[in-house]
mmCIF file of C-alpha atoms in Angstrom:
data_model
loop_
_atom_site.group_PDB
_atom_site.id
_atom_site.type_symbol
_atom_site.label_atom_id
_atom_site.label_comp_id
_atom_site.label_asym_id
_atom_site.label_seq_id
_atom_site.Cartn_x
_atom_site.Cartn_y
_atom_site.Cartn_z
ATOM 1 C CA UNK F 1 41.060 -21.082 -55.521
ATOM 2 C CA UNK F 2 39.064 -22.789 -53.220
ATOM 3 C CA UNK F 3 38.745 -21.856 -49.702
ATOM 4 C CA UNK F 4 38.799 -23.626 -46.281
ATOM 5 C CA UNK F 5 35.752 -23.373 -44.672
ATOM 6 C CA UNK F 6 35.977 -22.019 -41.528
ATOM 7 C CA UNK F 7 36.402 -23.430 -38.015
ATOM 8 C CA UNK F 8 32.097 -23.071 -36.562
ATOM 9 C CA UNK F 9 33.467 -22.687 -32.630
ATOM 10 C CA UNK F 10 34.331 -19.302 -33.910
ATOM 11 C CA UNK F 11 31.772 -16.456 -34.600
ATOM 12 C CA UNK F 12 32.250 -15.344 -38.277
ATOM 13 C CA UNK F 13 32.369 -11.145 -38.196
ATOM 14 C CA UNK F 14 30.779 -8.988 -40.731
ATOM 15 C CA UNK F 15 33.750 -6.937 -43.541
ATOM 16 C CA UNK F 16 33.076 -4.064 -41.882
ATOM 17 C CA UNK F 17 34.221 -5.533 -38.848
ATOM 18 C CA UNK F 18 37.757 -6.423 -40.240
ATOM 19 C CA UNK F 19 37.807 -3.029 -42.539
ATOM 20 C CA UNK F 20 37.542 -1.417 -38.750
ATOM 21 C CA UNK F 21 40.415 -3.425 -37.060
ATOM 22 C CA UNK F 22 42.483 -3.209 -40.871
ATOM 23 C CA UNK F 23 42.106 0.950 -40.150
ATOM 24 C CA UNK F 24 43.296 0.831 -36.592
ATOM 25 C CA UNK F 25 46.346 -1.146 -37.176
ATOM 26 C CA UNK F 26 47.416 0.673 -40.407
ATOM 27 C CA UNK F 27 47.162 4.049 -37.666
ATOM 28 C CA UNK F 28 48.839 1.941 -34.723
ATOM 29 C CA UNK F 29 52.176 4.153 -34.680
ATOM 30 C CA UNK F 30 50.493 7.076 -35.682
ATOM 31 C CA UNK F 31 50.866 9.544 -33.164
ATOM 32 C CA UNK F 32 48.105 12.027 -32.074
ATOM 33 C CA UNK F 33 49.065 14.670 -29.515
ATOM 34 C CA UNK F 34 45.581 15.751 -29.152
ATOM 35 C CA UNK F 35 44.300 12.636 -27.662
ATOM 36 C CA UNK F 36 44.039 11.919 -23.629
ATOM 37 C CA UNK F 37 43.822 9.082 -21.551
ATOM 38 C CA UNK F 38 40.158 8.031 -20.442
ATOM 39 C CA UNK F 39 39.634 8.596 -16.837
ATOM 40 C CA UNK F 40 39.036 6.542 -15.175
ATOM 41 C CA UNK F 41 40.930 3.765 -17.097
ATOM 42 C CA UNK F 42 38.938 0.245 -16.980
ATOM 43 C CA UNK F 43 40.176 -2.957 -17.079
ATOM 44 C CA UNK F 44 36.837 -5.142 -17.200
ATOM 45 C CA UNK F 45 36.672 -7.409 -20.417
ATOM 46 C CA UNK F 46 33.548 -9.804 -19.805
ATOM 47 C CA UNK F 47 34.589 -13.343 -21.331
ATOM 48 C CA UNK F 48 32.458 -13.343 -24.694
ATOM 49 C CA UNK F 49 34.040 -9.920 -25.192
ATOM 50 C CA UNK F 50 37.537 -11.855 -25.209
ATOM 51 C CA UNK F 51 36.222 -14.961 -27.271
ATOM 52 C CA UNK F 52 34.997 -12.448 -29.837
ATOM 53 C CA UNK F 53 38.421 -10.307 -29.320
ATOM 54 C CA UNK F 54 40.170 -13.545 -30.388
ATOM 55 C CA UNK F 55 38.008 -14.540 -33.271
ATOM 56 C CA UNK F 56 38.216 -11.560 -35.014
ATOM 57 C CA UNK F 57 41.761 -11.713 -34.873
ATOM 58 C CA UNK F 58 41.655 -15.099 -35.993
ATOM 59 C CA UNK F 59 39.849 -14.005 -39.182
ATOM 60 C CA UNK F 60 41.492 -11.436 -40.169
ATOM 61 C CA UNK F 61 44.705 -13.642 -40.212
ATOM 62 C CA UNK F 62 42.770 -16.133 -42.015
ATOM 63 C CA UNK F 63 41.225 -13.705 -45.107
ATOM 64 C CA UNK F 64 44.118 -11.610 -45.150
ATOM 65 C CA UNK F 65 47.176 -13.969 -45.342
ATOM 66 C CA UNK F 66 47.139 -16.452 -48.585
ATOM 67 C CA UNK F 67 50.144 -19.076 -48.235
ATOM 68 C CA UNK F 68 50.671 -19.040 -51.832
ATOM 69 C CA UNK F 69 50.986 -15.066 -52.001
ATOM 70 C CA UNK F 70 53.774 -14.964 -49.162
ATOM 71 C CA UNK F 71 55.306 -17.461 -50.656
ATOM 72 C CA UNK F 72 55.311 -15.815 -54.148
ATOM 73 C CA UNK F 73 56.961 -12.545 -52.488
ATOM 74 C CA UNK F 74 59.483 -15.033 -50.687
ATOM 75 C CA UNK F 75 60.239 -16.589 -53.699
ATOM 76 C CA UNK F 76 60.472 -13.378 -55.542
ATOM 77 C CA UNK F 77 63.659 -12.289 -52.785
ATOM 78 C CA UNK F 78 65.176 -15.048 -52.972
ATOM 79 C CA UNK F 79 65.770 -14.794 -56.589
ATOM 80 C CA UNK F 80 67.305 -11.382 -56.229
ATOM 81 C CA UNK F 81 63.911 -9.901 -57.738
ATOM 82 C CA UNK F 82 63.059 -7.418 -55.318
ATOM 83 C CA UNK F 83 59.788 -6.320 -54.122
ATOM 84 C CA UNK F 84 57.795 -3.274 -55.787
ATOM 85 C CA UNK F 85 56.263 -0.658 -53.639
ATOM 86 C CA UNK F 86 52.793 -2.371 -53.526
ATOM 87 C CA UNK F 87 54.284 -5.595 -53.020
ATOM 88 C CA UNK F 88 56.402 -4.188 -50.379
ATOM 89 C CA UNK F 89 53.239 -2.868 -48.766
ATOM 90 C CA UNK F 90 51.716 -6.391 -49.102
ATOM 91 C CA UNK F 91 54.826 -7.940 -47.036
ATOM 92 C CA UNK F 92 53.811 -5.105 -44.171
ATOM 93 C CA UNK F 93 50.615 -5.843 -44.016
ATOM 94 C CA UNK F 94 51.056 -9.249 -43.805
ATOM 95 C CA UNK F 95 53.249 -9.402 -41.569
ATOM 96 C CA UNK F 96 50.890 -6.552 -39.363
ATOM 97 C CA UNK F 97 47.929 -10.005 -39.256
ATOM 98 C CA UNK F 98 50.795 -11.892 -38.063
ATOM 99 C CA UNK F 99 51.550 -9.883 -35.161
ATOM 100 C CA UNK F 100 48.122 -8.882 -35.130
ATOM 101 C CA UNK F 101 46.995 -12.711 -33.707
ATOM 102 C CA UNK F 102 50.323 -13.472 -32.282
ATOM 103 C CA UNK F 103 49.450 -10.599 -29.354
ATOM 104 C CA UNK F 104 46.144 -11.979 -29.338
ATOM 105 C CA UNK F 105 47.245 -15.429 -28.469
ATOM 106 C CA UNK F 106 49.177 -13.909 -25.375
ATOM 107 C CA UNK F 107 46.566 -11.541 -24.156
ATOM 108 C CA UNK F 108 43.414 -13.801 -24.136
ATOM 109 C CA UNK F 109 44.714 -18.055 -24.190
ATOM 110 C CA UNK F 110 44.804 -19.499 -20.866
ATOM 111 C CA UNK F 111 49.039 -20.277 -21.602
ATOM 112 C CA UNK F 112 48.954 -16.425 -22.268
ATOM 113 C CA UNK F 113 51.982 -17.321 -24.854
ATOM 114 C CA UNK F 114 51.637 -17.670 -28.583
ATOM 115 C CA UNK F 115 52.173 -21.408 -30.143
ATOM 116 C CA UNK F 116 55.784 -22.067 -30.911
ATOM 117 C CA UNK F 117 55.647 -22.196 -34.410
ATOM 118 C CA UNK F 118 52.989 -19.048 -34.771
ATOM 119 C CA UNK F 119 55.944 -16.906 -32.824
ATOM 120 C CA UNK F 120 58.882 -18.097 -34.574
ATOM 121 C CA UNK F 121 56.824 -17.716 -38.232
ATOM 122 C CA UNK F 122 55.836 -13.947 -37.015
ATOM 123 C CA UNK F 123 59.416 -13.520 -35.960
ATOM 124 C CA UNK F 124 60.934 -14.342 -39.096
ATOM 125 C CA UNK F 125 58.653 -12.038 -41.168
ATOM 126 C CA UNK F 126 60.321 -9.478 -39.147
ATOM 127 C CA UNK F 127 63.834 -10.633 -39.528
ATOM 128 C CA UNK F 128 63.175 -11.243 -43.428
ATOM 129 C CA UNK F 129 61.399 -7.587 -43.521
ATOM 130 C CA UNK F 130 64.843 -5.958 -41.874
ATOM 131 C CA UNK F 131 66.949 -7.683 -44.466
ATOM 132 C CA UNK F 132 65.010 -6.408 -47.914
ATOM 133 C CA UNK F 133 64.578 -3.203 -46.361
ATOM 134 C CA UNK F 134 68.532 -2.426 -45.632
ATOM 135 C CA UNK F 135 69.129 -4.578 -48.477
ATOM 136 C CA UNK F 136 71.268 -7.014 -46.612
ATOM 137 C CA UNK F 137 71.595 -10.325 -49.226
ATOM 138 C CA UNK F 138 72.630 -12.864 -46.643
ATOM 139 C CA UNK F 139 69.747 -11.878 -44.471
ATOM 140 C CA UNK F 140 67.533 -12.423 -47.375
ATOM 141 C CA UNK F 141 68.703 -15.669 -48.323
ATOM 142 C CA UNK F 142 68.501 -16.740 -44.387
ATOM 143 C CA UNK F 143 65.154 -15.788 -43.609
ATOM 144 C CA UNK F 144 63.955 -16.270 -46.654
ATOM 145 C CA UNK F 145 64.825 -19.780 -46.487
ATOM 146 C CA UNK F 146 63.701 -20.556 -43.445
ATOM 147 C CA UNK F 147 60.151 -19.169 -43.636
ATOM 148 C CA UNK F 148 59.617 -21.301 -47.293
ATOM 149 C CA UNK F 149 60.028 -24.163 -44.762
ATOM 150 C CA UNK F 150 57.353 -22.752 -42.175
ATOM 151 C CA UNK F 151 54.933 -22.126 -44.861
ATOM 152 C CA UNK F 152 55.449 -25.884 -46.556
ATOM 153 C CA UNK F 153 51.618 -26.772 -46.852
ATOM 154 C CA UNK F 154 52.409 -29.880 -43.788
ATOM 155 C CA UNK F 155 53.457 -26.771 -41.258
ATOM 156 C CA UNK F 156 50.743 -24.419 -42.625
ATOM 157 C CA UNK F 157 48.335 -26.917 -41.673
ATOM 158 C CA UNK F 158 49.583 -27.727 -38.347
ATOM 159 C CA UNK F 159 49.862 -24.226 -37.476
ATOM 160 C CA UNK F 160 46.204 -23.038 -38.513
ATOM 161 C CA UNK F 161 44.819 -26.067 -36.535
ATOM 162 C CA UNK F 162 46.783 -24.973 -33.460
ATOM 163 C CA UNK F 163 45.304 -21.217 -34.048
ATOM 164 C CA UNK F 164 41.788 -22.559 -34.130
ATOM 165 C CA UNK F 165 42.212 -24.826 -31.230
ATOM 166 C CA UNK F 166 43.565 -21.540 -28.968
ATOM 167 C CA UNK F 167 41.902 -21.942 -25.121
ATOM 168 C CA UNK F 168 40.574 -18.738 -23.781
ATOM 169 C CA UNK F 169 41.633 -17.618 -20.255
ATOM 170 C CA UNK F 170 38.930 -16.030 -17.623
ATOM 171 C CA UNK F 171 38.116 -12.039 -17.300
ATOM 172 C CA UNK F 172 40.511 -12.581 -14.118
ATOM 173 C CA UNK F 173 42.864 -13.731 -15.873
ATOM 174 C CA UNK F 174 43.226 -11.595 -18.810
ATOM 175 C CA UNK F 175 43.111 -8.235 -15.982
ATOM 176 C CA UNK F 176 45.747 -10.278 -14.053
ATOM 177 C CA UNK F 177 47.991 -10.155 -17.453
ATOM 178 C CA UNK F 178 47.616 -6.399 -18.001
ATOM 179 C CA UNK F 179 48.398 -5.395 -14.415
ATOM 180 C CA UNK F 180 51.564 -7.439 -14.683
ATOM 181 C CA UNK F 181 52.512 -6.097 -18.020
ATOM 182 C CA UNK F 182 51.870 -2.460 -16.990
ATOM 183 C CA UNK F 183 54.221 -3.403 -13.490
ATOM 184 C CA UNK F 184 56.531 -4.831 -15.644
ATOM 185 C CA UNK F 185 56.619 -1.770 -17.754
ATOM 186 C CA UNK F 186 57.236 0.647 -14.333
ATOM 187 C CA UNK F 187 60.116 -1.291 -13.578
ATOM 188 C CA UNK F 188 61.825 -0.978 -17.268
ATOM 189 C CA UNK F 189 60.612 2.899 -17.090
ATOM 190 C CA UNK F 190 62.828 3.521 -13.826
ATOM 191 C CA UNK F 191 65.696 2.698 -15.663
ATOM 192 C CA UNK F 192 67.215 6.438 -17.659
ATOM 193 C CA UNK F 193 69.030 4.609 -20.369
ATOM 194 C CA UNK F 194 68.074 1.657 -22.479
ATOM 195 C CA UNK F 195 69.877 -0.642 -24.798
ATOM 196 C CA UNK F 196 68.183 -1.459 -27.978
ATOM 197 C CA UNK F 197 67.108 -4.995 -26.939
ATOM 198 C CA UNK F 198 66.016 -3.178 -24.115
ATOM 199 C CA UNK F 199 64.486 -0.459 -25.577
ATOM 200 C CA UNK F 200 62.455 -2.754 -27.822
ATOM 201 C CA UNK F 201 61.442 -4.820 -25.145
ATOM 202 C CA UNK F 202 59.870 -1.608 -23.775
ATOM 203 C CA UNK F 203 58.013 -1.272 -27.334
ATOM 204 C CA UNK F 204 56.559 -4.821 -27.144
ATOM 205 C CA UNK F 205 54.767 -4.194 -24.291
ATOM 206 C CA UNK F 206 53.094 -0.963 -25.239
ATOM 207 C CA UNK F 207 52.156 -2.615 -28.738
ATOM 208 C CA UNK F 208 50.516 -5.539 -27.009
ATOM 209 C CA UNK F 209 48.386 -3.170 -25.087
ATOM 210 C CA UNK F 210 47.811 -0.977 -28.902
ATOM 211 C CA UNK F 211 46.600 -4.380 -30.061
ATOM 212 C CA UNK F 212 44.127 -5.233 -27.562
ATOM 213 C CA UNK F 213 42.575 -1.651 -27.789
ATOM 214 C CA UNK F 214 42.574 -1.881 -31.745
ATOM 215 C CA UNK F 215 40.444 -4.713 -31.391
ATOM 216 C CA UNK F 216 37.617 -3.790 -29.071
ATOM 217 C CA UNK F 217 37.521 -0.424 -30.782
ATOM 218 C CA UNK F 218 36.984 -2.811 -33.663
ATOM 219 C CA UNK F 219 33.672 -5.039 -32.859
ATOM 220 C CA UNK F 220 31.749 -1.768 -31.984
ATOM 221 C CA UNK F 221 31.742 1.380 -31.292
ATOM 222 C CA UNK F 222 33.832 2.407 -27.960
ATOM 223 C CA UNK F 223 34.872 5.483 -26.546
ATOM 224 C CA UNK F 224 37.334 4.320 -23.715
ATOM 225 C CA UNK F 225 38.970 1.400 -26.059
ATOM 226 C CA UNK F 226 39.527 4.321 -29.110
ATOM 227 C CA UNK F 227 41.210 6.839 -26.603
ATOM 228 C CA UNK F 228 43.227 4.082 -25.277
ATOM 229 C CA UNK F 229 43.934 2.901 -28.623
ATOM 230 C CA UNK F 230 45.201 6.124 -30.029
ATOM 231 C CA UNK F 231 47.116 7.445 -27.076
ATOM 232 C CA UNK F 232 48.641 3.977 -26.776
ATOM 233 C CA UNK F 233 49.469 4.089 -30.499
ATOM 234 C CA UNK F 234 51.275 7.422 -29.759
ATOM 235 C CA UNK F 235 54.013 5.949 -27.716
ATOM 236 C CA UNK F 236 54.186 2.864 -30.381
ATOM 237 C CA UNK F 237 54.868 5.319 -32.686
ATOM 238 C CA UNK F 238 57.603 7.712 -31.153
ATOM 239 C CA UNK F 239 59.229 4.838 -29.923
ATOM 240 C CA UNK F 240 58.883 2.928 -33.225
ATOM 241 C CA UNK F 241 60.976 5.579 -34.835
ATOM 242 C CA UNK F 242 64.227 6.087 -32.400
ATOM 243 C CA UNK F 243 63.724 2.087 -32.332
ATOM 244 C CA UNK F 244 64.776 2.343 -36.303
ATOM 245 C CA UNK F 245 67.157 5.532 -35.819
ATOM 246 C CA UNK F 246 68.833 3.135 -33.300
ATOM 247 C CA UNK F 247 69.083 0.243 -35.704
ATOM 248 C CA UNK F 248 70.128 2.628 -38.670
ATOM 249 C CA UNK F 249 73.185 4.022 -35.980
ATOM 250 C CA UNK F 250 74.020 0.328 -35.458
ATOM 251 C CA UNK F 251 74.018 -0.820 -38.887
ATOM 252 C CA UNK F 252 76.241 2.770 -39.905
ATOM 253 C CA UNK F 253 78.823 1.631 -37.268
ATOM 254 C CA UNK F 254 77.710 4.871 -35.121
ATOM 255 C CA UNK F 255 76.266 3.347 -32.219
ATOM 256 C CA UNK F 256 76.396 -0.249 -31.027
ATOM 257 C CA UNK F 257 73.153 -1.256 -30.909
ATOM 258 C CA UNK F 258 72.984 -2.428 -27.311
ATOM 259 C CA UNK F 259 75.268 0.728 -26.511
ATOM 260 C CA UNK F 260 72.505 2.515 -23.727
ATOM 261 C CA UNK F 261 71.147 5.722 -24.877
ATOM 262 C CA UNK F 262 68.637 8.069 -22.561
ATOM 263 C CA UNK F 263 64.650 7.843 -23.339
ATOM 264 C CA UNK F 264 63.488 10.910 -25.336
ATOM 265 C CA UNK F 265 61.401 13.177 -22.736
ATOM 266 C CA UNK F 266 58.654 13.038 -25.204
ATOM 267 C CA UNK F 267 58.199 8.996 -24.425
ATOM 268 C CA UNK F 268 58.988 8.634 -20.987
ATOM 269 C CA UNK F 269 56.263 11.650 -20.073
ATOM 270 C CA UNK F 270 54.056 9.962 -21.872
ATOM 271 C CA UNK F 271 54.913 6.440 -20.458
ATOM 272 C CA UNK F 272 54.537 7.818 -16.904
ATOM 273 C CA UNK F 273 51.089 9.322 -17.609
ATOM 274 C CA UNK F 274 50.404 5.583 -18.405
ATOM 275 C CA UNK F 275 51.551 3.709 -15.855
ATOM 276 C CA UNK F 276 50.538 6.659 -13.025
ATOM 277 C CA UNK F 277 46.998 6.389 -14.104
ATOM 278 C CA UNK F 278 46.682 2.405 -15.315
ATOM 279 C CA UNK F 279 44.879 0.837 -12.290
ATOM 280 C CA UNK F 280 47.498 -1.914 -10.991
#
């Protein structure tokens, strides 16, 4: 197979680089009780740090997702195949690059949003992930559908132009982002019980902030951005579990999933910690 070269504006990182940032975000819901916040915390990201944040992300999307593999393991559902284990484990980590650049698109491009069709390709992974996994047919066939469409060689082309042509915001601007995100985050942690669209609404801001500090730990060695990164990962990973016991209880008939339950003490101490100490 031939490869597309790629895009020169971008610096082109070394395999140990991506090998680095593959580790962290196989570990990014791992959680480590031992680790503790850096003090003090420190926003500063100088602009060729973000331009180098983004390009790595960029790249490991590019040499980690092949069109024609997804859409073998798409095609593969849709005929009622199933997945193996490995292949299964393909479909995660695939699906991990996706969300991978999709939070890098919102953290360092002046829009601070991810391109429409990047998002809605990312989302459907998900949605298509949810169905195998509680082996929901009509879900398959859905999702599976719709992301053959988004990965039709005319939309795979427009997409990876639009991820090369990303803008990158100013230092201000990216510090600007966090401190909103971690305000936003005080005001959802005031509430005692969440939903589940509200609960995971919680999550996507905490992984957002695991992504960022999976990445600088990633160009180089870093104290601060590996304490952040595992502490952070702590809370995506306590909360990534009731997230599923809440959609198991919803799919069992037990719960309704936007039926508000109280946040475990476990993940709103360590949520406070956060926010108490983040400099907003």
């Amino acid at each position: 197979m031939i490869r597309r070269r790629r895009d020169p504006a971008w610096p082109n990182f070394p395999a140990e680089a991506l090998r680095r940032l593959f580790d962290a975000v196989d570990v990014d819901d791992i959680v480590d009780a031992h680790v503790a916040l850096p003090d003090p915390i420190v926003l500063s990201c100088p602009e060729g740090t973000m331009r180098d944040s983004y390009a790595l992300c960029l790249q490991f999307w590019e040499e980690g997702v092949r069109r024609n593999e997804l859409l073998g393991l798409v095609g593969k559902l849709l005929r009622n195949e199933g997945l193996s284990a490995d292949e299964r484990l393909q479909f995660k980590h695939i699906r991990a690059r996706y969300k991978h650049l999709r939070f890098a698109q919102r953290l360092y491009s002046e829009s601070h949003t991810s391109s429409y069709l990047f998002d809605l390709t990312t989302r459907v992974l998900g949605h298509l992930q949810d169905a195998f996994r509680s082996g929901r047919r009509g879900g398959i066939v859905r999702h599976g559908l719709r992301l053959r469409v988004l990965l039709s060689r005319p939309v795979w082309t427009m997409v990876r132009r639009t991820m090369e042509r990303t803008r990158i915001d100013t230092e201000a601007g990216l510090i600007a982002l966090q401190q909103a995100e971690m305000r936003r985050l005080a005001r959802a942690v005031s509430r005692t019980h969440f939903a589940g669209h509200e609960f995971h609404t919680v999550r996507k801001i905490v992984s957002m902030q695991v992504s960022y500090y999976d990445t600088l730990r990633s160009l180089g060695p870093d104290e601060h951005a590996l304490r952040m990164s595992r502490f952070l990962a702590a809370i995506n990973g306590l909360m990534g579990s009731r997230h599923d016991e809440m959609v198991a209880e919803a799919l069992s008939g037990r719960r309704h999933y936007r039926t508000p339950a109280p946040l475990a003490n476990e993940i709103r101490s360590r949520l406070e910690t956060l926010i108490a100490r983040y400099p907003v």
